[in-house]
CSV table of C-alpha atoms and ligand atoms in Angstrom, one decimal:
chain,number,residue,atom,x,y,z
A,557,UNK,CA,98.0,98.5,104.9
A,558,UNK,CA,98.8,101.8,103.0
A,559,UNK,CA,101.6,103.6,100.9
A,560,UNK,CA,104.1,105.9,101.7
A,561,UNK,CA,106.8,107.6,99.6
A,562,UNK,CA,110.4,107.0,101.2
A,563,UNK,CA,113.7,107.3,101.9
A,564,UNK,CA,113.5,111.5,101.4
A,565,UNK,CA,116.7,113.2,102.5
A,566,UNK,CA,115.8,116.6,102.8
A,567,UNK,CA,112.0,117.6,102.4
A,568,UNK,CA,110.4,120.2,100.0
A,569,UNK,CA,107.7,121.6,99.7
A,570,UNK,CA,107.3,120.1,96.6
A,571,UNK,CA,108.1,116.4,97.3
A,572,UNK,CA,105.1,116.7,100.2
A,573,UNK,CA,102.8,117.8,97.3
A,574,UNK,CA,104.2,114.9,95.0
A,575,UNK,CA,103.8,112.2,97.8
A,576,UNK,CA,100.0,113.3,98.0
A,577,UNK,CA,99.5,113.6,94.2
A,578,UNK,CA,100.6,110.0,93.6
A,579,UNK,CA,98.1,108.6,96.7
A,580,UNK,CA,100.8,107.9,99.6
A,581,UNK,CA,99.3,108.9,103.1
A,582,UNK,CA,102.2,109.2,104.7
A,583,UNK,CA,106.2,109.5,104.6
A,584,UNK,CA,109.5,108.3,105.2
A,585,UNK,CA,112.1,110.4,105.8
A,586,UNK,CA,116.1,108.6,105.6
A,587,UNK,CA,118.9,109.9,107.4
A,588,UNK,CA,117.4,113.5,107.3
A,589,UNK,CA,120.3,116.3,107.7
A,590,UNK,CA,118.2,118.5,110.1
A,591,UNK,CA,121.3,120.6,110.3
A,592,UNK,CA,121.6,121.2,106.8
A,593,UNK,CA,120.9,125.0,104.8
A,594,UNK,CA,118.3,123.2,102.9
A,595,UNK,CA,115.9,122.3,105.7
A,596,UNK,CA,116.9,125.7,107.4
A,597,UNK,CA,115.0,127.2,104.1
A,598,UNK,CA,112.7,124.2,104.2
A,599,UNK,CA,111.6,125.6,107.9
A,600,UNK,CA,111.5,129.3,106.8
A,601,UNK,CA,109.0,128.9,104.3
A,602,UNK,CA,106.9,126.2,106.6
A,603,UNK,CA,106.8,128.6,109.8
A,604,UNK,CA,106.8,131.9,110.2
A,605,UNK,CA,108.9,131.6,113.2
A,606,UNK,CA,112.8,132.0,112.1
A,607,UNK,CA,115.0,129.0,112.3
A,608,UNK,CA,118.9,129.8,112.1
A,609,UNK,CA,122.0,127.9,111.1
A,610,UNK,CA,123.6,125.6,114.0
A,611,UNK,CA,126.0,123.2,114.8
A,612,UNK,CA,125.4,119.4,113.8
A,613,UNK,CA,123.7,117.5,116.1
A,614,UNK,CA,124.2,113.9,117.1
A,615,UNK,CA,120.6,114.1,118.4
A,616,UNK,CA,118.0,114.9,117.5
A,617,UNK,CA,116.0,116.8,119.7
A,618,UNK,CA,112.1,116.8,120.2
A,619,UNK,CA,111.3,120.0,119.3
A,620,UNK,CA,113.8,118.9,115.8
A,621,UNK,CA,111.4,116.2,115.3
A,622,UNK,CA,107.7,118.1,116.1
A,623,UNK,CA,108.7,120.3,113.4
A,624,UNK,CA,109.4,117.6,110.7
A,625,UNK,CA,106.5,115.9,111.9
A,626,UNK,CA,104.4,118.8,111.9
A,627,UNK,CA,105.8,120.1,108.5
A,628,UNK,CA,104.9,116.8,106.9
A,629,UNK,CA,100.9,116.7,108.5
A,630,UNK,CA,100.7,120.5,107.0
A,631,UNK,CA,100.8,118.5,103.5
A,632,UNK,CA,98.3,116.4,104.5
A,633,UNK,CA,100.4,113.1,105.1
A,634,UNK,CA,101.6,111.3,108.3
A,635,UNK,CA,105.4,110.8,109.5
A,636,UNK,CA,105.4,107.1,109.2
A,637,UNK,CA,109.1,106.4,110.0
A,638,UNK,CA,112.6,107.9,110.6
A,639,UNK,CA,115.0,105.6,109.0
A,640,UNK,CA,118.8,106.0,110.8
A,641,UNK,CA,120.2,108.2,113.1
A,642,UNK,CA,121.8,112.2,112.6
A,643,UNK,CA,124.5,111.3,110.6
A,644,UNK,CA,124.2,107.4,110.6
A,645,UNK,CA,126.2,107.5,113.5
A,646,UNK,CA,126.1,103.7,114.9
A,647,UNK,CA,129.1,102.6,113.3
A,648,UNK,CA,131.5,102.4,116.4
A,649,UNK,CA,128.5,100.4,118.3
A,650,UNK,CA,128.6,98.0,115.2
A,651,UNK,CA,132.1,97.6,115.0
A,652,UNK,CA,132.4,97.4,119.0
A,653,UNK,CA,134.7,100.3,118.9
A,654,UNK,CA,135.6,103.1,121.3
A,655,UNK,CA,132.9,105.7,121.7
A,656,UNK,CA,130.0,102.9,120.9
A,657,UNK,CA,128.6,103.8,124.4
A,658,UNK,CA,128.2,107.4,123.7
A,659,UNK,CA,126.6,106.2,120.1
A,660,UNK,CA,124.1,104.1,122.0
A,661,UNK,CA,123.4,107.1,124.8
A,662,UNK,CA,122.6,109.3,121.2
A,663,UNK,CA,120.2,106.3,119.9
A,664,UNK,CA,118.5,105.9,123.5
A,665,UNK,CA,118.2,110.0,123.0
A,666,UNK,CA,117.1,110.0,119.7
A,667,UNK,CA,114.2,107.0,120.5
A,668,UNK,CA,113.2,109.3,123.7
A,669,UNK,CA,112.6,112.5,121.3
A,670,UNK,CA,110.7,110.5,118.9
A,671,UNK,CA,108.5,109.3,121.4
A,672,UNK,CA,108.1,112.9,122.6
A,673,UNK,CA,107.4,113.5,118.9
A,674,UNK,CA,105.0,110.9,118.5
A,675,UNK,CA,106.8,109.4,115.4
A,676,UNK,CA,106.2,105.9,115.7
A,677,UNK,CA,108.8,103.8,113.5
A,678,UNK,CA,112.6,103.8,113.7
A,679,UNK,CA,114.1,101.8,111.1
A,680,UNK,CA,117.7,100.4,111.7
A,681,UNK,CA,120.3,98.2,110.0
A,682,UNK,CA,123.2,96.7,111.2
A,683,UNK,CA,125.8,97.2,108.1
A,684,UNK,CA,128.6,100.1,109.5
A,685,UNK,CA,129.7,100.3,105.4
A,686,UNK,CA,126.1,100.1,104.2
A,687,UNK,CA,124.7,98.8,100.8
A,688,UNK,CA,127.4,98.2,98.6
A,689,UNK,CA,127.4,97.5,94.6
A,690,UNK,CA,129.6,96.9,92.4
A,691,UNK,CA,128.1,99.1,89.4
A,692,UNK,CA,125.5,102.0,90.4
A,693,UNK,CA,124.5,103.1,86.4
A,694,UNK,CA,123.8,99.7,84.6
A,695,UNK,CA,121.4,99.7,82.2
A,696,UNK,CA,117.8,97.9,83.0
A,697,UNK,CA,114.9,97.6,81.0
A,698,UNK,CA,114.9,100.0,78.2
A,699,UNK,CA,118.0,101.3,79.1
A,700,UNK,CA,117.1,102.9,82.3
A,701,UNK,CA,119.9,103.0,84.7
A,702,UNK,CA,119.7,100.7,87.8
A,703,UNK,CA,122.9,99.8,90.7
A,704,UNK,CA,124.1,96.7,90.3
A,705,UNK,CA,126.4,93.7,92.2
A,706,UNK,CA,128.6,90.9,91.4
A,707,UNK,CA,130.4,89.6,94.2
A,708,UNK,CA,133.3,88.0,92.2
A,709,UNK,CA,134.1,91.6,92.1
A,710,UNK,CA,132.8,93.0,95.4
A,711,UNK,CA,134.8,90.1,97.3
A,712,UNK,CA,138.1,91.5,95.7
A,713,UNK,CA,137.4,95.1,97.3
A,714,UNK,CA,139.3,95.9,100.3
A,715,UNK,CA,138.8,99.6,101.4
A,716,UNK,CA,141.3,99.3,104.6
A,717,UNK,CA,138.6,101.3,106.7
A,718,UNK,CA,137.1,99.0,108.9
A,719,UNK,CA,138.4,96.7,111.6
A,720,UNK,CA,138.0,93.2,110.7
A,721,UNK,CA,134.7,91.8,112.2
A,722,UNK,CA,133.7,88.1,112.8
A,723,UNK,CA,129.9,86.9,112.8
A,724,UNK,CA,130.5,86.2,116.7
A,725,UNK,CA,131.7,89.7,117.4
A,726,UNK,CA,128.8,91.5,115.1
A,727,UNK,CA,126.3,89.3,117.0
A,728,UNK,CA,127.7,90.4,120.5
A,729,UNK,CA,128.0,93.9,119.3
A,730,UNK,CA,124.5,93.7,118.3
A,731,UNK,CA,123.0,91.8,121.5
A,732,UNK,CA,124.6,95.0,123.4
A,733,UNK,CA,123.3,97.5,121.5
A,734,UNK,CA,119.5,96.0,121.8
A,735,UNK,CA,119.9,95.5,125.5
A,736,UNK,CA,120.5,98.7,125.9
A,737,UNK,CA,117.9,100.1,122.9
A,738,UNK,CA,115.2,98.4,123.5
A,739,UNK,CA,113.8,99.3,126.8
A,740,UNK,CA,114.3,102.6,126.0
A,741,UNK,CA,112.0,102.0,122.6
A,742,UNK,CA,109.4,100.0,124.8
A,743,UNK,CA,109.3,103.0,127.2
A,744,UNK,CA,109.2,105.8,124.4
A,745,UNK,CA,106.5,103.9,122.0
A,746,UNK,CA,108.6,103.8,119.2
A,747,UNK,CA,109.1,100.8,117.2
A,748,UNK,CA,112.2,99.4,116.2
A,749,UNK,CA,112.8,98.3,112.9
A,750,UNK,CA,115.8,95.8,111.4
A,751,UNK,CA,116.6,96.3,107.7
A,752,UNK,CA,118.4,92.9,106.1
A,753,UNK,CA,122.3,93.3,104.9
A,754,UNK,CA,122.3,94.5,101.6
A,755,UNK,CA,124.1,92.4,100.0
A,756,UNK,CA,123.0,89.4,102.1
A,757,UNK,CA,126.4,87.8,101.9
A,758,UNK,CA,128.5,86.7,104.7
A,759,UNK,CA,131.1,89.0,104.9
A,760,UNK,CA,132.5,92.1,103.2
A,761,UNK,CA,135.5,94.4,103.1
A,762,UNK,CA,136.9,92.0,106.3
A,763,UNK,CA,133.4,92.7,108.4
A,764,UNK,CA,130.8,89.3,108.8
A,765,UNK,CA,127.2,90.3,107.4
A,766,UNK,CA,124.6,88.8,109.9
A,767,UNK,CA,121.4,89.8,108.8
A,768,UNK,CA,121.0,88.3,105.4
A,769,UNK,CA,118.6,85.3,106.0
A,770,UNK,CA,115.3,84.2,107.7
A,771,UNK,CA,117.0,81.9,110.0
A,772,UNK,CA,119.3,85.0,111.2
A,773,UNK,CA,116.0,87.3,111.8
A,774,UNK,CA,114.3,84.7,113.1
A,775,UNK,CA,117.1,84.5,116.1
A,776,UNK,CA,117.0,88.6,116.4
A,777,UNK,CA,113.1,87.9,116.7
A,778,UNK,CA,113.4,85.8,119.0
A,779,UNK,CA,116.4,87.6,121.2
A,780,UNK,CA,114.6,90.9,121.3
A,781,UNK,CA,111.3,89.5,121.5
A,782,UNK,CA,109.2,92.6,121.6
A,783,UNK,CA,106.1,93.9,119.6
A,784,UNK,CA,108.4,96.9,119.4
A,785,UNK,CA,111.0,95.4,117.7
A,786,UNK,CA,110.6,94.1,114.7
A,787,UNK,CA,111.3,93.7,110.8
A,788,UNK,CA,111.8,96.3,107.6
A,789,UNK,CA,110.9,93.8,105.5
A,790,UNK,CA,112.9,94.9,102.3
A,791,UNK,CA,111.6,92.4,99.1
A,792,UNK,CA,115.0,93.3,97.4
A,793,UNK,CA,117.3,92.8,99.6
A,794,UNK,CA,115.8,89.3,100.8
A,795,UNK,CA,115.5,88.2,97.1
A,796,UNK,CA,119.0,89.0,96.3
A,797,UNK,CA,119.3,85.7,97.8
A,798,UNK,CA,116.5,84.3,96.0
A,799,UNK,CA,112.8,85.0,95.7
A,800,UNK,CA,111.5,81.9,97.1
A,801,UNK,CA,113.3,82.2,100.1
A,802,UNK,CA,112.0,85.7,100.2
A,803,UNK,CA,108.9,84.9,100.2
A,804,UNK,CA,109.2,81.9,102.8
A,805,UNK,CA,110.8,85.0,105.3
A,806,UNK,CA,107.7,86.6,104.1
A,807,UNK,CA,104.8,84.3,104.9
A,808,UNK,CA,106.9,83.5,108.2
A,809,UNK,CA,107.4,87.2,109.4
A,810,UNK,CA,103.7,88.4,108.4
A,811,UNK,CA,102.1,85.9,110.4
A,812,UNK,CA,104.5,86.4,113.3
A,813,UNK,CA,103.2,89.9,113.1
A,814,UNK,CA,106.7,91.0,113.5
A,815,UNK,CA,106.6,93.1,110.1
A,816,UNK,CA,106.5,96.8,111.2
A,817,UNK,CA,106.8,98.0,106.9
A,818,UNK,CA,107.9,96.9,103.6
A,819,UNK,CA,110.7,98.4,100.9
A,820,UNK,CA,108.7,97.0,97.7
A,821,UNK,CA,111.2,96.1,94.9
A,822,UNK,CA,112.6,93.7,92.7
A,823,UNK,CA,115.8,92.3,91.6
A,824,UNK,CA,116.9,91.0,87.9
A,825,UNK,CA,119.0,87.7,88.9
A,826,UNK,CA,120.2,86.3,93.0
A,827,UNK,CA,123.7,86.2,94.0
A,828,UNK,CA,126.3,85.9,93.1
A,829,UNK,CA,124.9,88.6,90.7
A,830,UNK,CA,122.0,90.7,90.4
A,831,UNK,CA,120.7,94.1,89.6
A,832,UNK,CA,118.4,96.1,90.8
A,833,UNK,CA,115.1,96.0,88.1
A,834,UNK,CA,111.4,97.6,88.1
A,835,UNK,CA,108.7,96.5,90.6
A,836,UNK,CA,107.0,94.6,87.5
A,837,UNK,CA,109.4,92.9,86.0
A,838,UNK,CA,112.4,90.4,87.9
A,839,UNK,CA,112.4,87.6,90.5
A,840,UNK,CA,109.8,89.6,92.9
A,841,UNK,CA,105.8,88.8,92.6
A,842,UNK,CA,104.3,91.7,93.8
A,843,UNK,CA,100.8,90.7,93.8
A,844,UNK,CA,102.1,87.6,95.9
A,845,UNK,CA,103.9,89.9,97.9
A,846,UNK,CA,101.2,92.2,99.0
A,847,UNK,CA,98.7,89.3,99.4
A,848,UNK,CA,100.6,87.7,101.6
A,849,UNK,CA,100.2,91.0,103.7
A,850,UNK,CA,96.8,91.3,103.2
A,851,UNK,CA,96.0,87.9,104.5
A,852,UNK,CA,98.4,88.5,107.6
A,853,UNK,CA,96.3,91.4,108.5
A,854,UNK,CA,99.8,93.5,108.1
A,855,UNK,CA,98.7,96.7,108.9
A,856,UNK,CA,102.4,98.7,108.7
A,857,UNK,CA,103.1,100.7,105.4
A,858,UNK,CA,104.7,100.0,102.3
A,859,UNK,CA,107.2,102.1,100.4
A,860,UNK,CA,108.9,101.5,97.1
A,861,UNK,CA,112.9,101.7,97.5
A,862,UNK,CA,115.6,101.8,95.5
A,863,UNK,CA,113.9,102.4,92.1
A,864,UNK,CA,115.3,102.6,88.5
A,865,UNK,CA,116.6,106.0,87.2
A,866,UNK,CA,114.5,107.1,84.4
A,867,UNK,CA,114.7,109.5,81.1
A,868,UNK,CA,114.7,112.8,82.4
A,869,UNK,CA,114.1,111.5,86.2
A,870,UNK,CA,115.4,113.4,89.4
A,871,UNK,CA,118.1,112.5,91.6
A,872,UNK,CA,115.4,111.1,94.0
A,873,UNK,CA,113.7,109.9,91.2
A,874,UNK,CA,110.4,111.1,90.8
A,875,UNK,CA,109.5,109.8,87.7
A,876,UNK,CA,110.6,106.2,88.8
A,877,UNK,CA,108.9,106.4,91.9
A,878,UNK,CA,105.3,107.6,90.1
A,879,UNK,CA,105.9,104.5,88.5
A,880,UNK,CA,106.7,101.9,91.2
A,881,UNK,CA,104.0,104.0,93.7
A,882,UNK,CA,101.3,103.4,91.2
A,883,UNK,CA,101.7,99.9,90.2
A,884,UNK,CA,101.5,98.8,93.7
A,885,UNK,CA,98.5,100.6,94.3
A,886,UNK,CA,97.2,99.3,91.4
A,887,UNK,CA,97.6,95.6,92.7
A,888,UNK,CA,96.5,96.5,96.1
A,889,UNK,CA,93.2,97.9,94.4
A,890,UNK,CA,92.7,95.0,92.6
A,891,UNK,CA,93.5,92.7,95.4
A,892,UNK,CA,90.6,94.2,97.7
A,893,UNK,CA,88.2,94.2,95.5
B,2210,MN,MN1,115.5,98.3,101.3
């Protein structure tokens, strides 16, 4: 088992150097814009070799990924995992809409350049609105700011932009998509990772939720029964429904071996309400948590996630992630010895 730092959007130089100086050895990178000016400049100043402006891509190509991967080992850390697609285009395939088939065709493409790549870990969810909250400034611990949800209110919200969708039709739309998928991830090496619902509750904004509990995993387990498909076993999200059923998923999933990483973070409260809190405070054990890995043998990675904004802290959140980075490796310290 060993630490990353996540969910980065667009790399620095800078953020490389910060992953290293708080101990991660490696990376994740979330939804990276590959197309964007900043990782044009990002490119310049890695390579000597001139990279220009282009037009978006919906995939990405291997040469796209060599570089990230490549920029990422010059710092001294490994690319653990890409989490989504260019764009997070899989919304059609989701909502079993026209054009899903040509979203699928740019996933199989996407899974083939990673494997060209060698970047071993694709994280996926299955949520074509993504996480929602219903306050994203509420003030934690000591007034730093964390999101928040109370689904009295989030239940009232109807944004009118999505096609009403039933659990049946988000589970067929689903078995397509990792019929077609997961050969493709088999052949390429690259490991297929399912993120929970966040929030785990039934249905939102018209469309069913139907990965927000152990018994709903443990049927995409079994479906797409494959050592390269398995679970991005986020604490958070799982204990939104309530910590001990967490960690029952937990214990389950570990032993399974069908964890492939871990989004460390806690949550102040379960639904129908919660906030999002600090890694050592809430409903979450993290020294529970992380022993539970270590006496599965999970060898993945673990990143923090969402993590309270603090005085002063960057829109990534720098100062927040020092925090939750270092208080996990504290307890993994003191758990091996
Ligand atoms: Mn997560």
């Amino acid at each position: 088992m060993r630490l990353a730092a996540g969910q980065f959007r667009e790399l620095t130089q800078e953020d490389l150097a910060f992953a290293r100086q708080i101990g991660c050895s490696g990376v994740t990178v979330n939804k990276p814009d590959l197309d964007s000016p900043a990782w044009v400049a990002f490119l310049n100043r890695q390579f000597t070799a001139k990279a220009g402006p282009r037009a978006p891509t919906r995939r990405w190509s291997a040469l796209d990924l060599i570089q990230l991967r490549s920029a990422v080992e010059a710092h001294g850390l490994v690319l653990d995992c890409i989490e989504g697609v260019p764009a997070n285009r899989l919304d059609k395939a989701m909502l079993g809409l026209p054009g899903a088939e040509e979203q699928i065709a740019d996933f199989q493409a996407t899974l083939r350049a990673m494997g060209q790549a060698g970047i071993p870990v694709l994280g996926y969810n299955w949520i074509p609105d993504g996480v929602w909250r219903t306050a994203k400034a509420a003030h934690g611990r000591g007034g730093a700011l964390v999101t928040a949800y109370d689904d009295a209110i989030g239940q009232r919200v109807a944004t009118g932009t999505l096609p009403p969708r039933s659990e049946a039709e988000m589970w067929a739309n689903w078995e397509r998509f990792i019929a077609a998928v997961l050969p493709v991830a088999e052949e390429a090496g690259v490991r297929l990772s399912l993120h929970p619902d966040d929030p785990p509750v039934p249905v939102l904004d018209g469309v069913a939720r139907i990965f927000r509990s152990e018994e709903s995993f443990a049927r995409a387990m079994a479906h797409a029964d494959s050592p390269m498909h398995g679970i991005a076993f986020c604490t958070g999200t799982f204990a939104e429904s309530g910590a001990d059923s967490m960690m029952r998923a937990l214990r389950r999933f570990a032993r399974a071996g069908r964890i492939h990483y871990v989004h460390l973070r806690s949550v102040a409260g379960e639904l129908p309400r919660f906030a999002e809190a600090f890694v050592d405070e809430g409903t979450v054990d993290p020294v529970a948590v992380l022993r539970v890995l270590l006496d599965a043998g999970f060898d993945g990675f673990v990143i923090d996630d969402h993590v309270p904004h603090l005085v002063d802290d960057t829109v990534w959140g720098h100062r927040g992630r020092a925090h939750a980075t270092g208080y996990i490796a504290g307890i993994l310290r003191a758990l091996r010895a």
